Amino acid sequence: MNAILVGHGTMGKRHMDRFAACGVQFSKIIDSPDDCFLNGCNPDFVVIASPATTHYDYAKACLERKIPVFVEKPLAITGEQAEELVRLATANDTLLFVAQSECFNPIFLNFRTHFVKELKNASSSRCLEVNLEFRREHKFSERCRDVNVALDLLVHDVSLFLTMFDYDSVSVAACDLSKDGDRVALTLEAIDQNAKVHAHFYANRNSSFDMRLLAAKFGNAEYAVSLARHKENGDVEHVPDSLDNEHRFFLKLLAGACGEWGRRLSKTAADAVAIVSKCGCLGKE
């Protein structure tokens, strides 16, 4: 297969290396705005790892030509744009895949399996109050400064939440974005059978330390996991399986397998952007 890479920064290079290891050749690499990036090209797919504010335009151009898309999170910067891309992909029967590697993090997948099973058993006979905490912090970086922390980091954890609870049952209870756009606190509520779920999110991209925490408390159960490994100096170390799993799944989708799962994941990514939009996280107070 051959592909085009749009955005040759940190994530673009990571995606390129992993796809190349799977035998994909990149016929074109674009690292500056280019409205004509598809001229004379007929790639098997396009990898979009450019600044977040450009994702919508690049993805739309590909989907209109029925070229499969692998796009870094966030899918777009407004809920309306994200939903439009999902509808266009469906209408043109073209693969739209959003690279949110935490959804493929084996630590999260194991947590979700046990959490969903235990929640179902615990709420089968009585109304249950469930509290979830998602906390994501890292030190200041020059990367991804074209959007605020909600679109940069919060969409990760909102997407994880939406793989466990139906979007239509979710409401925004509270949201607070810092004036500098680097810290955000969000509370979501959801009804799941006999359980009332309170999910508290906090993201900070100008912290003094690194953290990726997921915790749950309901009934007599209480536990927490770190979604990342840590180096001896305390810095977060990426879980390589997350990206590898993500790329392998995309290639399966490209080959025609697991189509329904692919559509659900793109819708989840769009719903995450929509929630961020609803809670006012796209504007600074």
PDB file of C-alpha atoms in Angstrom:
ATOM      1  CA  MET A   1       0.000   0.000   0.000  1.00  0.00           C
ATOM      2  CA  ASN A   2       1.004   3.591  -0.434  1.00  0.00           C
ATOM      3  CA  ALA A   3      -0.051   6.538   1.695  1.00  0.00           C
ATOM      4  CA  ILE A   4       0.318  10.295   2.092  1.00  0.00           C
ATOM      5  CA  LEU A   5       1.445  11.825   5.377  1.00  0.00           C
ATOM      6  CA  VAL A   6       0.154  15.287   6.288  1.00  0.00           C
ATOM      7  CA  GLY A   7       2.144  16.654   9.232  1.00  0.00           C
ATOM      8  CA  HIS A   8       5.685  15.404   9.857  1.00  0.00           C
ATOM      9  CA  GLY A   9       5.926  16.364  13.533  1.00  0.00           C
ATOM     10  CA  THR A  10       6.183  14.129  16.599  1.00  0.00           C
ATOM     11  CA  MET A  11       2.997  12.113  16.024  1.00  0.00           C
ATOM     12  CA  GLY A  12       3.343  12.149  12.250  1.00  0.00           C
ATOM     13  CA  LYS A  13       6.772  10.521  12.515  1.00  0.00           C
ATOM     14  CA  ARG A  14       5.466   7.919  14.979  1.00  0.00           C
ATOM     15  CA  HIS A  15       2.585   6.983  12.691  1.00  0.00           C
ATOM     16  CA  MET A  16       4.848   6.892   9.660  1.00  0.00           C
ATOM     17  CA  ASP A  17       7.380   4.597  11.352  1.00  0.00           C
ATOM     18  CA  ARG A  18       4.719   2.134  12.494  1.00  0.00           C
ATOM     19  CA  PHE A  19       2.939   1.996   9.152  1.00  0.00           C
ATOM     20  CA  ALA A  20       6.276   1.627   7.359  1.00  0.00           C
ATOM     21  CA  ALA A  21       7.050  -1.352   9.605  1.00  0.00           C
ATOM     22  CA  CYS A  22       3.824  -2.900   8.285  1.00  0.00           C
ATOM     23  CA  GLY A  23       4.961  -2.473   4.664  1.00  0.00           C
ATOM     24  CA  VAL A  24       3.234   0.828   3.856  1.00  0.00           C
ATOM     25  CA  GLN A  25       5.177   3.179   1.584  1.00  0.00           C
ATOM     26  CA  PHE A  26       4.711   6.933   1.808  1.00  0.00           C
ATOM     27  CA  SER A  27       4.683   8.537  -1.629  1.00  0.00           C
ATOM     28  CA  LYS A  28       4.270  12.072  -0.333  1.00  0.00           C
ATOM     29  CA  ILE A  29       5.027  13.910   2.926  1.00  0.00           C
ATOM     30  CA  ILE A  30       3.455  17.315   3.530  1.00  0.00           C
ATOM     31  CA  ASP A  31       4.625  19.542   6.361  1.00  0.00           C
ATOM     32  CA  SER A  32       3.106  22.903   5.414  1.00  0.00           C
ATOM     33  CA  PRO A  33      -0.414  24.007   4.417  1.00  0.00           C
ATOM     34  CA  ASP A  34      -1.277  22.615   0.976  1.00  0.00           C
ATOM     35  CA  ASP A  35      -4.744  22.898  -0.569  1.00  0.00           C
ATOM     36  CA  CYS A  36      -3.655  20.787  -3.531  1.00  0.00           C
ATOM     37  CA  PHE A  37      -2.053  17.944  -1.591  1.00  0.00           C
ATOM     38  CA  LEU A  38      -4.091  15.285  -3.447  1.00  0.00           C
ATOM     39  CA  ASN A  39      -3.353  16.516  -6.964  1.00  0.00           C
ATOM     40  CA  GLY A  40      -1.904  13.742  -9.089  1.00  0.00           C
ATOM     41  CA  CYS A  41      -2.131  11.258  -6.205  1.00  0.00           C
ATOM     42  CA  ASN A  42      -4.190   8.141  -5.680  1.00  0.00           C
ATOM     43  CA  PRO A  43      -3.129   6.869  -2.240  1.00  0.00           C
ATOM     44  CA  ASP A  44      -4.626   3.903  -0.426  1.00  0.00           C
ATOM     45  CA  PHE A  45      -5.077   6.187   2.578  1.00  0.00           C
ATOM     46  CA  VAL A  46      -3.973   9.502   4.076  1.00  0.00           C
ATOM     47  CA  VAL A  47      -2.486  10.012   7.547  1.00  0.00           C
ATOM     48  CA  ILE A  48      -3.375  13.439   8.996  1.00  0.00           C
ATOM     49  CA  ALA A  49      -1.149  14.520  11.889  1.00  0.00           C
ATOM     50  CA  SER A  50      -1.106  18.250  11.187  1.00  0.00           C
ATOM     51  CA  PRO A  51      -2.260  20.929  13.682  1.00  0.00           C
ATOM     52  CA  ALA A  52      -5.763  20.246  15.036  1.00  0.00           C
ATOM     53  CA  THR A  53      -7.256  23.319  13.402  1.00  0.00           C
ATOM     54  CA  THR A  54      -6.475  21.829   9.956  1.00  0.00           C
ATOM     55  CA  HIS A  55      -7.900  18.328  10.520  1.00  0.00           C
ATOM     56  CA  TYR A  56     -11.389  19.125   9.246  1.00  0.00           C
ATOM     57  CA  ASP A  57     -10.283  20.587   5.903  1.00  0.00           C
ATOM     58  CA  TYR A  58      -7.780  17.837   5.139  1.00  0.00           C
ATOM     59  CA  ALA A  59     -10.145  15.035   6.182  1.00  0.00           C
ATOM     60  CA  LYS A  60     -13.071  16.480   4.233  1.00  0.00           C
ATOM     61  CA  ALA A  61     -10.971  16.771   1.064  1.00  0.00           C
ATOM     62  CA  CYS A  62     -10.021  13.093   1.344  1.00  0.00           C
ATOM     63  CA  LEU A  63     -13.494  11.804   2.176  1.00  0.00           C
ATOM     64  CA  GLU A  64     -15.027  13.737  -0.720  1.00  0.00           C
ATOM     65  CA  ARG A  65     -12.678  11.788  -3.015  1.00  0.00           C
ATOM     66  CA  LYS A  66     -13.454   8.541  -1.147  1.00  0.00           C
ATOM     67  CA  ILE A  67      -9.909   8.209   0.173  1.00  0.00           C
ATOM     68  CA  PRO A  68      -9.666   6.492   3.594  1.00  0.00           C
ATOM     69  CA  VAL A  69      -8.445   8.731   6.418  1.00  0.00           C
ATOM     70  CA  PHE A  70      -6.362   8.077   9.538  1.00  0.00           C
ATOM     71  CA  VAL A  71      -6.548  11.363  11.475  1.00  0.00           C
ATOM     72  CA  GLU A  72      -4.975  12.319  14.798  1.00  0.00           C
ATOM     73  CA  LYS A  73      -7.275  13.451  17.602  1.00  0.00           C
ATOM     74  CA  PRO A  74      -9.241  15.618  17.796  1.00  0.00           C
ATOM     75  CA  LEU A  75     -11.281  14.748  14.709  1.00  0.00           C
ATOM     76  CA  ALA A  76     -12.238  18.428  14.368  1.00  0.00           C
ATOM     77  CA  ILE A  77     -12.477  21.483  16.610  1.00  0.00           C
ATOM     78  CA  THR A  78     -16.284  21.751  16.724  1.00  0.00           C
ATOM     79  CA  GLY A  79     -18.989  19.168  17.199  1.00  0.00           C
ATOM     80  CA  GLU A  80     -20.652  20.282  13.963  1.00  0.00           C
ATOM     81  CA  GLN A  81     -17.497  19.718  11.934  1.00  0.00           C
ATOM     82  CA  ALA A  82     -16.887  16.321  13.540  1.00  0.00           C
ATOM     83  CA  GLU A  83     -20.450  15.142  12.848  1.00  0.00           C
ATOM     84  CA  GLU A  84     -20.206  16.347   9.244  1.00  0.00           C
ATOM     85  CA  LEU A  85     -17.089  14.252   8.666  1.00  0.00           C
ATOM     86  CA  VAL A  86     -18.768  11.146  10.115  1.00  0.00           C
ATOM     87  CA  ARG A  87     -21.811  11.677   7.886  1.00  0.00           C
ATOM     88  CA  LEU A  88     -19.609  12.211   4.822  1.00  0.00           C
ATOM     89  CA  ALA A  89     -17.639   9.034   5.530  1.00  0.00           C
ATOM     90  CA  THR A  90     -20.882   7.071   5.861  1.00  0.00           C
ATOM     91  CA  ALA A  91     -22.431   8.577   2.732  1.00  0.00           C
ATOM     92  CA  ASN A  92     -19.317   7.798   0.667  1.00  0.00           C
ATOM     93  CA  ASP A  93     -18.727   4.414   2.332  1.00  0.00           C
ATOM     94  CA  THR A  94     -15.168   5.503   3.137  1.00  0.00           C
ATOM     95  CA  LEU A  95     -13.115   4.664   6.216  1.00  0.00           C
ATOM     96  CA  LEU A  96     -12.685   7.466   8.741  1.00  0.00           C
ATOM     97  CA  PHE A  97     -10.454   6.488  11.652  1.00  0.00           C
ATOM     98  CA  VAL A  98      -9.527   8.796  14.530  1.00  0.00           C
ATOM     99  CA  ALA A  99      -6.192   8.039  16.195  1.00  0.00           C
ATOM    100  CA  GLN A 100      -7.074   8.038  19.901  1.00  0.00           C
ATOM    101  CA  SER A 101      -4.551   5.491  21.071  1.00  0.00           C
ATOM    102  CA  GLU A 102      -5.817   5.382  24.676  1.00  0.00           C
ATOM    103  CA  CYS A 103      -8.864   3.474  23.380  1.00  0.00           C
ATOM    104  CA  PHE A 104      -6.387   0.715  22.450  1.00  0.00           C
ATOM    105  CA  ASN A 105      -4.333   0.940  25.637  1.00  0.00           C
ATOM    106  CA  PRO A 106      -4.233  -2.612  27.075  1.00  0.00           C
ATOM    107  CA  ILE A 107      -4.369  -1.188  30.614  1.00  0.00           C
ATOM    108  CA  PHE A 108      -7.630   0.612  29.826  1.00  0.00           C
ATOM    109  CA  LEU A 109      -9.089  -2.356  27.926  1.00  0.00           C
ATOM    110  CA  ASN A 110      -8.482  -4.585  30.951  1.00  0.00           C
ATOM    111  CA  PHE A 111      -9.986  -1.965  33.288  1.00  0.00           C
ATOM    112  CA  ARG A 112     -13.073  -1.602  31.086  1.00  0.00           C
ATOM    113  CA  THR A 113     -13.677  -5.348  30.867  1.00  0.00           C
ATOM    114  CA  HIS A 114     -13.698  -5.775  34.642  1.00  0.00           C
ATOM    115  CA  PHE A 115     -15.493  -2.504  35.363  1.00  0.00           C
ATOM    116  CA  VAL A 116     -18.393  -3.168  32.987  1.00  0.00           C
ATOM    117  CA  LYS A 117     -18.804  -6.714  34.301  1.00  0.00           C
ATOM    118  CA  GLU A 118     -18.707  -5.684  37.972  1.00  0.00           C
ATOM    119  CA  LEU A 119     -21.024  -2.726  37.369  1.00  0.00           C
ATOM    120  CA  LYS A 120     -23.586  -4.947  35.663  1.00  0.00           C
ATOM    121  CA  ASN A 121     -23.530  -7.446  38.534  1.00  0.00           C
ATOM    122  CA  ALA A 122     -23.667  -4.758  41.244  1.00  0.00           C
ATOM    123  CA  SER A 123     -26.543  -2.796  39.673  1.00  0.00           C
ATOM    124  CA  SER A 124     -28.703  -5.760  38.700  1.00  0.00           C
ATOM    125  CA  SER A 125     -30.898  -5.576  41.793  1.00  0.00           C
ATOM    126  CA  ARG A 126     -30.605  -2.028  43.147  1.00  0.00           C
ATOM    127  CA  CYS A 127     -29.973   1.573  42.191  1.00  0.00           C
ATOM    128  CA  LEU A 128     -26.265   2.267  42.376  1.00  0.00           C
ATOM    129  CA  GLU A 129     -24.236   5.463  42.627  1.00  0.00           C
ATOM    130  CA  VAL A 130     -21.051   5.231  40.569  1.00  0.00           C
ATOM    131  CA  ASN A 131     -18.142   7.664  40.667  1.00  0.00           C
ATOM    132  CA  LEU A 132     -15.438   7.702  38.011  1.00  0.00           C
ATOM    133  CA  GLU A 133     -12.363   9.906  37.957  1.00  0.00           C
ATOM    134  CA  PHE A 134     -10.243  10.630  34.882  1.00  0.00           C
ATOM    135  CA  ARG A 135      -7.114  12.674  35.499  1.00  0.00           C
ATOM    136  CA  ARG A 136      -4.563  13.558  32.830  1.00  0.00           C
ATOM    137  CA  GLU A 137      -1.650  15.915  33.467  1.00  0.00           C
ATOM    138  CA  HIS A 138       1.686  16.614  31.853  1.00  0.00           C
ATOM    139  CA  LYS A 139       4.398  19.231  31.874  1.00  0.00           C
ATOM    140  CA  PHE A 140       4.361  22.203  29.518  1.00  0.00           C
ATOM    141  CA  SER A 141       5.049  21.467  25.865  1.00  0.00           C
ATOM    142  CA  GLU A 142       5.105  23.648  22.761  1.00  0.00           C
ATOM    143  CA  ARG A 143       3.119  20.992  20.899  1.00  0.00           C
ATOM    144  CA  CYS A 144      -0.631  21.303  20.142  1.00  0.00           C
ATOM    145  CA  ARG A 145      -0.860  24.961  21.152  1.00  0.00           C
ATOM    146  CA  ASP A 146      -3.347  25.757  18.374  1.00  0.00           C
ATOM    147  CA  VAL A 147      -6.171  24.412  20.573  1.00  0.00           C
ATOM    148  CA  ASN A 148      -6.930  24.496  24.285  1.00  0.00           C
ATOM    149  CA  VAL A 149      -6.446  21.607  26.694  1.00  0.00           C
ATOM    150  CA  ALA A 150      -9.998  20.329  26.190  1.00  0.00           C
ATOM    151  CA  LEU A 151      -9.334  19.466  22.552  1.00  0.00           C
ATOM    152  CA  ASP A 152      -5.720  18.554  23.204  1.00  0.00           C
ATOM    153  CA  LEU A 153      -6.122  16.189  26.189  1.00  0.00           C
ATOM    154  CA  LEU A 154      -9.693  15.999  27.483  1.00  0.00           C
ATOM    155  CA  VAL A 155     -11.036  14.318  24.324  1.00  0.00           C
ATOM    156  CA  HIS A 156      -8.872  11.284  25.167  1.00  0.00           C
ATOM    157  CA  ASP A 157     -10.695  10.566  28.419  1.00  0.00           C
ATOM    158  CA  VAL A 158     -14.154  11.585  27.205  1.00  0.00           C
ATOM    159  CA  SER A 159     -13.695   9.050  24.400  1.00  0.00           C
ATOM    160  CA  LEU A 160     -12.759   6.360  26.936  1.00  0.00           C
ATOM    161  CA  PHE A 161     -15.911   7.191  28.892  1.00  0.00           C
ATOM    162  CA  LEU A 162     -18.054   6.937  25.749  1.00  0.00           C
ATOM    163  CA  THR A 163     -16.790   3.432  25.026  1.00  0.00           C
ATOM    164  CA  MET A 164     -18.467   2.428  28.306  1.00  0.00           C
ATOM    165  CA  PHE A 165     -21.627   4.563  28.296  1.00  0.00           C
ATOM    166  CA  ASP A 166     -24.073   5.521  25.576  1.00  0.00           C
ATOM    167  CA  TYR A 167     -23.696   9.112  24.351  1.00  0.00           C
ATOM    168  CA  ASP A 168     -27.468   9.652  24.334  1.00  0.00           C
ATOM    169  CA  SER A 169     -27.602   9.001  28.084  1.00  0.00           C
ATOM    170  CA  VAL A 170     -24.838  11.516  28.908  1.00  0.00           C
ATOM    171  CA  SER A 171     -25.335  15.086  30.117  1.00  0.00           C
ATOM    172  CA  VAL A 172     -22.877  17.816  31.094  1.00  0.00           C
ATOM    173  CA  ALA A 173     -23.219  18.726  34.773  1.00  0.00           C
ATOM    174  CA  ALA A 174     -20.362  21.223  35.092  1.00  0.00           C
ATOM    175  CA  CYS A 175     -17.354  22.546  33.225  1.00  0.00           C
ATOM    176  CA  ASP A 176     -14.605  25.017  34.109  1.00  0.00           C
ATOM    177  CA  LEU A 177     -11.856  26.047  31.697  1.00  0.00           C
ATOM    178  CA  SER A 178      -8.955  28.194  32.884  1.00  0.00           C
ATOM    179  CA  LYS A 179      -8.381  31.546  31.200  1.00  0.00           C
ATOM    180  CA  ASP A 180      -5.094  30.385  29.703  1.00  0.00           C
ATOM    181  CA  GLY A 181      -6.788  27.297  28.240  1.00  0.00           C
ATOM    182  CA  ASP A 182      -4.339  24.902  29.923  1.00  0.00           C
ATOM    183  CA  ARG A 183      -6.577  23.411  32.660  1.00  0.00           C
ATOM    184  CA  VAL A 184     -10.110  22.096  32.511  1.00  0.00           C
ATOM    185  CA  ALA A 185     -12.474  20.337  34.919  1.00  0.00           C
ATOM    186  CA  LEU A 186     -15.550  18.578  33.565  1.00  0.00           C
ATOM    187  CA  THR A 187     -18.330  16.551  35.208  1.00  0.00           C
ATOM    188  CA  LEU A 188     -20.549  14.256  33.154  1.00  0.00           C
ATOM    189  CA  GLU A 189     -23.557  12.285  34.342  1.00  0.00           C
ATOM    190  CA  ALA A 190     -25.101   9.209  32.772  1.00  0.00           C
ATOM    191  CA  ILE A 191     -27.832   6.684  33.528  1.00  0.00           C
ATOM    192  CA  ASP A 192     -26.890   3.077  32.841  1.00  0.00           C
ATOM    193  CA  GLN A 193     -29.679   0.616  33.704  1.00  0.00           C
ATOM    194  CA  ASN A 194     -29.892   0.838  37.532  1.00  0.00           C
ATOM    195  CA  ALA A 195     -26.741   2.918  37.910  1.00  0.00           C
ATOM    196  CA  LYS A 196     -26.362   6.679  38.102  1.00  0.00           C
ATOM    197  CA  VAL A 197     -22.869   7.565  36.972  1.00  0.00           C
ATOM    198  CA  HIS A 198     -20.900  10.673  37.947  1.00  0.00           C
ATOM    199  CA  ALA A 199     -17.701  11.084  35.922  1.00  0.00           C
ATOM    200  CA  HIS A 200     -15.190  13.724  36.962  1.00  0.00           C
ATOM    201  CA  PHE A 201     -12.495  14.751  34.492  1.00  0.00           C
ATOM    202  CA  TYR A 202      -9.445  16.941  35.036  1.00  0.00           C
ATOM    203  CA  ALA A 203      -6.804  17.773  32.437  1.00  0.00           C
ATOM    204  CA  ASN A 204      -3.769  20.005  32.857  1.00  0.00           C
ATOM    205  CA  ARG A 205      -1.059  20.507  30.236  1.00  0.00           C
ATOM    206  CA  ASN A 206       1.026  22.867  32.357  1.00  0.00           C
ATOM    207  CA  SER A 207       1.512  20.672  35.416  1.00  0.00           C
ATOM    208  CA  SER A 208       4.610  20.019  37.497  1.00  0.00           C
ATOM    209  CA  PHE A 209       4.285  16.258  36.983  1.00  0.00           C
ATOM    210  CA  ASP A 210       2.862  13.621  34.626  1.00  0.00           C
ATOM    211  CA  MET A 211      -0.232  11.591  35.446  1.00  0.00           C
ATOM    212  CA  ARG A 212      -2.817   9.482  33.642  1.00  0.00           C
ATOM    213  CA  LEU A 213      -5.219   8.159  36.257  1.00  0.00           C
ATOM    214  CA  LEU A 214      -8.502   6.281  35.981  1.00  0.00           C
ATOM    215  CA  ALA A 215     -10.386   5.448  39.186  1.00  0.00           C
ATOM    216  CA  ALA A 216     -13.768   3.923  40.002  1.00  0.00           C
ATOM    217  CA  LYS A 217     -15.871   3.709  43.167  1.00  0.00           C
ATOM    218  CA  PHE A 218     -19.267   2.041  43.572  1.00  0.00           C
ATOM    219  CA  GLY A 219     -20.822  -0.214  46.186  1.00  0.00           C
ATOM    220  CA  ASN A 220     -17.945  -1.916  47.992  1.00  0.00           C
ATOM    221  CA  ALA A 221     -15.619  -1.616  45.005  1.00  0.00           C
ATOM    222  CA  GLU A 222     -12.899   1.007  44.826  1.00  0.00           C
ATOM    223  CA  TYR A 223      -9.818   0.860  42.639  1.00  0.00           C
ATOM    224  CA  ALA A 224      -7.545   2.986  40.446  1.00  0.00           C
ATOM    225  CA  VAL A 225      -5.064   2.347  37.650  1.00  0.00           C
ATOM    226  CA  SER A 226      -2.391   4.362  35.879  1.00  0.00           C
ATOM    227  CA  LEU A 227      -2.874   4.364  32.114  1.00  0.00           C
ATOM    228  CA  ALA A 228       0.854   4.897  31.581  1.00  0.00           C
ATOM    229  CA  ARG A 229       4.139   3.580  32.828  1.00  0.00           C
ATOM    230  CA  HIS A 230       6.533   5.981  34.506  1.00  0.00           C
ATOM    231  CA  LYS A 231      10.266   6.366  34.158  1.00  0.00           C
ATOM    232  CA  GLU A 232      12.522   6.626  37.216  1.00  0.00           C
ATOM    233  CA  ASN A 233      12.448  10.441  36.979  1.00  0.00           C
ATOM    234  CA  GLY A 234       8.637  10.409  37.101  1.00  0.00           C
ATOM    235  CA  ASP A 235       8.017  11.214  33.432  1.00  0.00           C
ATOM    236  CA  VAL A 236       5.315   9.304  31.567  1.00  0.00           C
ATOM    237  CA  GLU A 237       6.519   6.580  29.222  1.00  0.00           C
ATOM    238  CA  HIS A 238       4.205   5.779  26.323  1.00  0.00           C
ATOM    239  CA  VAL A 239       2.745   2.260  26.310  1.00  0.00           C
ATOM    240  CA  PRO A 240       3.907   1.059  22.874  1.00  0.00           C
ATOM    241  CA  ASP A 241       1.140  -1.539  22.632  1.00  0.00           C
ATOM    242  CA  SER A 242      -1.429   1.276  22.441  1.00  0.00           C
ATOM    243  CA  LEU A 243      -0.099   2.699  19.178  1.00  0.00           C
ATOM    244  CA  ASP A 244       0.709  -0.733  17.754  1.00  0.00           C
ATOM    245  CA  ASN A 245      -2.809  -1.983  18.503  1.00  0.00           C
ATOM    246  CA  GLU A 246      -4.267   1.160  16.956  1.00  0.00           C
ATOM    247  CA  HIS A 247      -2.330   0.785  13.698  1.00  0.00           C
ATOM    248  CA  ARG A 248      -3.061  -2.921  13.382  1.00  0.00           C
ATOM    249  CA  PHE A 249      -6.779  -2.281  13.881  1.00  0.00           C
ATOM    250  CA  PHE A 250      -6.788   0.466  11.243  1.00  0.00           C
ATOM    251  CA  LEU A 251      -5.179  -1.867   8.703  1.00  0.00           C
ATOM    252  CA  LYS A 252      -7.804  -4.514   9.488  1.00  0.00           C
ATOM    253  CA  LEU A 253     -10.522  -1.939   8.876  1.00  0.00           C
ATOM    254  CA  LEU A 254      -8.836  -0.944   5.624  1.00  0.00           C
ATOM    255  CA  ALA A 255      -8.926  -4.592   4.555  1.00  0.00           C
ATOM    256  CA  GLY A 256     -12.675  -4.690   5.178  1.00  0.00           C
ATOM    257  CA  ALA A 257     -12.802  -6.359   8.598  1.00  0.00           C
ATOM    258  CA  CYS A 258     -14.581  -5.120  11.749  1.00  0.00           C
ATOM    259  CA  GLY A 259     -16.474  -2.422   9.825  1.00  0.00           C
ATOM    260  CA  GLU A 260     -19.112  -1.844  12.476  1.00  0.00           C
ATOM    261  CA  TRP A 261     -16.467  -1.354  15.175  1.00  0.00           C
ATOM    262  CA  GLY A 262     -14.739   1.187  12.962  1.00  0.00           C
ATOM    263  CA  ARG A 263     -17.918   3.196  12.468  1.00  0.00           C
ATOM    264  CA  ARG A 264     -18.637   3.137  16.195  1.00  0.00           C
ATOM    265  CA  LEU A 265     -15.160   4.431  17.032  1.00  0.00           C
ATOM    266  CA  SER A 266     -15.400   7.346  14.601  1.00  0.00           C
ATOM    267  CA  LYS A 267     -18.811   8.233  16.039  1.00  0.00           C
ATOM    268  CA  THR A 268     -17.373   8.063  19.558  1.00  0.00           C
ATOM    269  CA  ALA A 269     -14.588  10.455  18.551  1.00  0.00           C
ATOM    270  CA  ALA A 270     -17.143  12.868  17.069  1.00  0.00           C
ATOM    271  CA  ASP A 271     -19.348  12.612  20.163  1.00  0.00           C
ATOM    272  CA  ALA A 272     -16.353  13.426  22.368  1.00  0.00           C
ATOM    273  CA  VAL A 273     -15.769  16.650  20.422  1.00  0.00           C
ATOM    274  CA  ALA A 274     -19.502  17.419  20.654  1.00  0.00           C
ATOM    275  CA  ILE A 275     -19.466  17.061  24.444  1.00  0.00           C
ATOM    276  CA  VAL A 276     -16.442  19.337  24.722  1.00  0.00           C
ATOM    277  CA  SER A 277     -18.336  21.856  22.593  1.00  0.00           C
ATOM    278  CA  LYS A 278     -21.492  21.625  24.707  1.00  0.00           C
ATOM    279  CA  CYS A 279     -19.680  22.334  27.939  1.00  0.00           C
ATOM    280  CA  GLY A 280     -18.207  25.517  26.561  1.00  0.00           C
ATOM    281  CA  CYS A 281     -14.646  24.216  26.498  1.00  0.00           C
ATOM    282  CA  LEU A 282     -13.906  25.766  23.134  1.00  0.00           C
ATOM    283  CA  GLY A 283     -14.013  29.288  24.536  1.00  0.00           C
ATOM    284  CA  LYS A 284     -11.976  30.729  27.377  1.00  0.00           C
ATOM    285  CA  GLU A 285     -13.718  32.331  30.329  1.00  0.00           C
TER     286      GLU A 285
END
